[in-house]
């Protein structure tokens, strides 16, 4: 089991009973962080063993945004939250 913590929440993930084939299609998890260096650090950690689908870069809605599939095939979007 994996666990993520934020200041007020904890997200737990489990692969259940480890039976059958996994299929992580049709959704992506998003992590919004406070600054560009934190975005790069988070993105690079998730990308280890995975596949980057959109490298980190500036967009109209964020100074830093990128997308990837982690080593388990889970889709992620990482961005700097704008106030």
XYZ file of N, CA, C and O in Angstrom:
332
model
N 0.842 -1.166 0.000
C 0.000 0.000 0.000
C 0.894 1.237 0.000
O 1.946 1.249 0.603
N 0.480 2.255 -0.688
C 1.174 3.541 -0.732
C 0.315 4.592 -0.046
O -0.903 4.476 0.008
N 0.967 5.628 0.430
C 0.249 6.683 1.137
C 0.840 8.028 0.757
O 2.039 8.191 0.656
N -0.025 8.993 0.522
C 0.370 10.381 0.301
C -0.268 11.210 1.395
O -1.403 10.978 1.773
N 0.436 12.203 1.863
C -0.130 13.105 2.863
C -0.060 14.541 2.361
O 0.864 14.939 1.695
N -1.043 15.304 2.727
C -1.005 16.747 2.557
C -1.230 17.329 3.946
O -1.309 16.592 4.923
N -1.364 18.600 4.030
C -1.540 19.231 5.340
C -2.823 18.752 6.030
O -2.865 18.632 7.249
N -3.848 18.438 5.246
C -5.130 18.106 5.860
C -5.714 16.762 5.412
O -6.716 16.331 5.949
N -5.089 16.105 4.448
C -5.661 14.872 3.916
C -4.595 13.792 3.772
O -3.436 14.065 3.600
N -5.057 12.569 3.773
C -4.194 11.430 3.497
C -4.877 10.594 2.416
O -6.064 10.287 2.528
N -4.163 10.238 1.371
C -4.694 9.418 0.294
C -3.971 8.077 0.340
O -2.750 8.018 0.286
N -4.737 7.004 0.454
C -4.172 5.662 0.485
C -4.510 4.959 -0.822
O -5.603 5.123 -1.355
N -3.571 4.163 -1.315
C -3.779 3.413 -2.548
C -3.385 1.972 -2.311
O -2.428 1.704 -1.605
N -4.101 1.072 -2.925
C -3.804 -0.345 -2.777
C -4.051 -1.042 -4.102
O -4.915 -0.633 -4.880
N -3.300 -2.082 -4.352
C -3.533 -2.871 -5.557
C -4.554 -3.971 -5.302
O -4.702 -4.895 -6.084
N -5.255 -3.869 -4.208
C -6.309 -4.836 -3.899
C -5.738 -6.201 -3.631
O -4.804 -6.358 -2.875
N -6.279 -7.178 -4.307
C -5.849 -8.548 -4.077
C -4.809 -9.011 -5.088
O -4.483 -10.191 -5.157
N -4.320 -8.107 -5.937
C -3.266 -8.429 -6.917
C -3.695 -9.521 -7.882
O -2.908 -10.384 -8.256
N -4.944 -9.512 -8.290
C -5.412 -10.515 -9.243
C -5.785 -9.845 -10.549
O -6.177 -8.682 -10.584
N -5.653 -10.569 -11.636
C -6.032 -10.033 -12.940
C -5.037 -9.018 -13.466
O -4.000 -8.746 -12.874
N -5.374 -8.443 -14.604
C -4.535 -7.431 -15.235
C -5.046 -6.045 -14.883
O -6.241 -5.789 -14.956
N -4.134 -5.172 -14.532
C -4.541 -3.802 -14.225
C -4.728 -3.022 -15.516
O -4.090 -3.299 -16.525
N -5.601 -2.030 -15.466
C -5.873 -1.195 -16.618
C -6.232 0.197 -16.118
O -7.366 0.443 -15.728
N -5.267 1.090 -16.132
C -5.477 2.447 -15.645
C -5.776 3.359 -16.833
O -4.948 4.132 -17.259
N -6.960 3.285 -17.370
C -7.339 4.075 -18.534
C -8.515 4.976 -18.199
O -9.351 4.652 -17.377
N -8.558 6.126 -18.845
C -9.710 6.993 -18.726
C -9.672 7.990 -17.583
O -10.646 8.675 -17.336
N -8.540 8.076 -16.869
C -8.437 9.058 -15.800
C -6.969 9.407 -15.565
O -6.071 8.683 -15.991
N -6.729 10.507 -14.910
C -5.386 10.902 -14.482
C -5.518 11.570 -13.120
O -6.517 12.233 -12.834
N -4.538 11.373 -12.283
C -4.477 12.044 -10.991
C -3.710 13.347 -11.175
O -2.767 13.402 -11.962
N -4.106 14.376 -10.454
C -3.448 15.675 -10.564
C -2.861 16.071 -9.226
O -3.521 15.940 -8.200
N -1.625 16.555 -9.276
C -0.971 17.097 -8.088
C -0.688 18.563 -8.363
O 0.013 18.904 -9.315
N -1.269 19.434 -7.546
C -1.026 20.871 -7.628
C -0.079 21.252 -6.499
O -0.355 20.965 -5.339
N 1.050 21.864 -6.856
C 2.065 22.243 -5.874
C 2.245 23.753 -5.873
O 1.702 24.456 -6.719
N 3.047 24.239 -4.912
C 3.149 25.672 -4.701
C 4.170 26.426 -5.521
O 4.080 27.641 -5.650
N 5.184 25.726 -6.081
C 6.201 26.450 -6.849
C 6.807 25.543 -7.918
O 6.592 24.331 -7.939
N 7.586 26.149 -8.810
C 8.124 25.436 -9.958
C 9.132 24.363 -9.575
O 9.139 23.277 -10.171
N 9.973 24.611 -8.586
C 10.956 23.595 -8.207
C 10.272 22.374 -7.590
O 10.676 21.240 -7.829
N 9.222 22.607 -6.825
C 8.460 21.494 -6.256
C 7.750 20.708 -7.359
O 7.665 19.482 -7.306
N 7.269 21.405 -8.379
C 6.628 20.740 -9.513
C 7.629 19.847 -10.239
O 7.331 18.691 -10.553
N 8.821 20.365 -10.500
C 9.849 19.577 -11.185
C 10.254 18.362 -10.362
O 10.398 17.258 -10.896
N 10.429 18.538 -9.066
C 10.823 17.437 -8.182
C 9.754 16.344 -8.179
O 10.060 15.154 -8.301
N 8.502 16.739 -8.055
C 7.392 15.786 -8.040
C 7.283 15.064 -9.373
O 7.165 13.832 -9.437
N 7.343 15.808 -10.455
C 7.236 15.245 -11.804
C 8.358 14.246 -12.052
O 8.109 13.120 -12.524
N 9.582 14.624 -11.737
C 10.729 13.746 -11.977
C 10.651 12.468 -11.150
O 11.016 11.390 -11.627
N 10.167 12.560 -9.918
C 10.029 11.366 -9.081
C 8.992 10.410 -9.663
O 9.209 9.190 -9.713
N 7.865 10.936 -10.125
C 6.828 10.091 -10.717
C 7.259 9.497 -12.057
O 6.816 8.411 -12.436
N 8.135 10.185 -12.774
C 8.548 9.756 -14.105
C 9.545 8.600 -14.087
O 9.725 7.931 -15.113
N 10.174 8.323 -12.953
C 11.174 7.253 -12.885
C 10.526 5.922 -13.277
O 9.568 5.481 -12.648
N 11.014 5.338 -14.347
C 10.477 4.067 -14.828
C 9.192 4.199 -15.616
O 8.628 3.202 -16.060
N 8.687 5.416 -15.772
C 7.434 5.645 -16.483
C 7.661 6.267 -17.847
O 8.747 6.171 -18.418
N 6.643 6.941 -18.357
C 6.713 7.560 -19.672
C 6.126 8.965 -19.626
O 4.956 9.151 -19.262
N 6.937 9.930 -19.990
C 6.476 11.322 -20.053
C 5.647 11.494 -21.318
O 6.085 11.147 -22.411
N 4.436 12.017 -21.170
C 3.576 12.267 -22.324
C 3.532 13.744 -22.706
O 3.217 14.071 -23.839
N 3.841 14.617 -21.756
C 3.971 16.057 -22.016
C 5.011 16.587 -21.039
O 4.753 16.648 -19.830
N 6.193 16.956 -21.531
C 7.238 17.454 -20.628
C 6.778 18.706 -19.872
O 5.887 19.430 -20.326
N 7.409 18.943 -18.738
C 7.086 20.139 -17.954
C 7.350 21.390 -18.777
O 8.373 21.491 -19.453
N 6.430 22.333 -18.710
C 6.577 23.582 -19.441
C 5.522 24.578 -19.004
O 4.635 24.269 -18.203
N 5.618 25.768 -19.558
C 4.669 26.836 -19.245
C 3.425 26.671 -20.114
O 3.511 26.345 -21.289
N 2.266 26.888 -19.506
C 1.000 26.872 -20.237
C 0.238 28.158 -19.917
O 0.670 28.950 -19.072
N -0.903 28.342 -20.543
C -1.692 29.543 -20.272
C -2.283 29.520 -18.864
O -2.641 30.551 -18.318
N -2.382 28.335 -18.242
C -2.997 28.236 -16.918
C -2.004 27.966 -15.793
O -2.389 27.965 -14.627
N -0.740 27.738 -16.123
C 0.247 27.441 -15.086
C 1.659 27.722 -15.597
O 1.955 27.457 -16.764
N 2.526 28.244 -14.729
C 3.910 28.452 -15.144
C 4.679 27.140 -15.307
O 5.719 27.107 -15.955
N 4.128 26.036 -14.778
C 4.775 24.730 -14.874
C 3.695 23.655 -14.889
O 2.891 23.538 -13.959
N 3.638 22.884 -15.972
C 2.640 21.827 -16.121
C 3.242 20.702 -16.951
O 3.950 20.946 -17.924
N 2.960 19.458 -16.563
C 3.410 18.311 -17.342
C 2.535 17.107 -17.078
O 1.806 17.047 -16.077
N 2.605 16.121 -17.992
C 1.809 14.905 -17.863
C 2.699 13.684 -18.092
O 3.645 13.741 -18.886
N 2.359 12.606 -17.404
C 3.132 11.378 -17.538
C 2.312 10.186 -17.084
O 1.275 10.340 -16.452
N 2.806 9.010 -17.428
C 2.300 7.756 -16.882
C 3.422 7.183 -16.032
O 4.555 7.061 -16.500
N 3.118 6.857 -14.782
C 4.160 6.335 -13.900
C 4.497 4.888 -14.259
O 3.954 4.327 -15.212
N 5.403 4.286 -13.518
C 5.871 2.930 -13.841
C 4.772 1.878 -13.735
O 4.923 0.772 -14.241
N 3.653 2.222 -13.118
C 2.526 1.302 -13.012
C 1.470 1.569 -14.086
O 0.465 0.874 -14.149
N 1.666 2.616 -14.890
C 0.719 2.967 -15.936
C -0.344 3.956 -15.513
O -1.260 4.245 -16.275
N -0.220 4.507 -14.310
C -1.188 5.489 -13.827
C -0.849 6.858 -14.415
O 0.305 7.287 -14.382
N -1.850 7.543 -14.951
C -1.657 8.875 -15.518
C -1.612 9.943 -14.433
O -2.399 9.906 -13.477
N -0.672 10.878 -14.588
C -0.509 11.986 -13.642
C -0.376 13.293 -14.402
O 0.214 13.350 -15.478
N -0.917 14.353 -13.803
C -0.691 15.726 -14.243
C -0.117 16.463 -13.038
O -0.662 16.365 -11.935
N 0.964 17.178 -13.261
C 1.600 17.949 -12.186
C 1.596 19.402 -12.625
O 1.959 19.713 -13.764
N 1.173 20.295 -11.722
C 1.132 21.713 -12.079
C 1.382 22.586 -10.861
O 1.210 22.161 -9.732
N 1.790 23.811 -11.153
C 1.911 24.826 -10.112
C 0.563 25.525 -10.022
O 0.065 26.057 -11.017
N -0.019 25.479 -8.838
C -1.321 26.106 -8.626
C -1.169 27.618 -8.645
O -0.244 28.156 -8.037
N -2.047 28.280 -9.325
C -2.037 29.742 -9.353
C -3.139 30.258 -8.441
O -4.236 29.725 -8.427
N -2.810 31.289 -7.672
C -3.750 31.845 -6.719
C -4.719 32.745 -7.325
O -5.815 32.743 -7.543
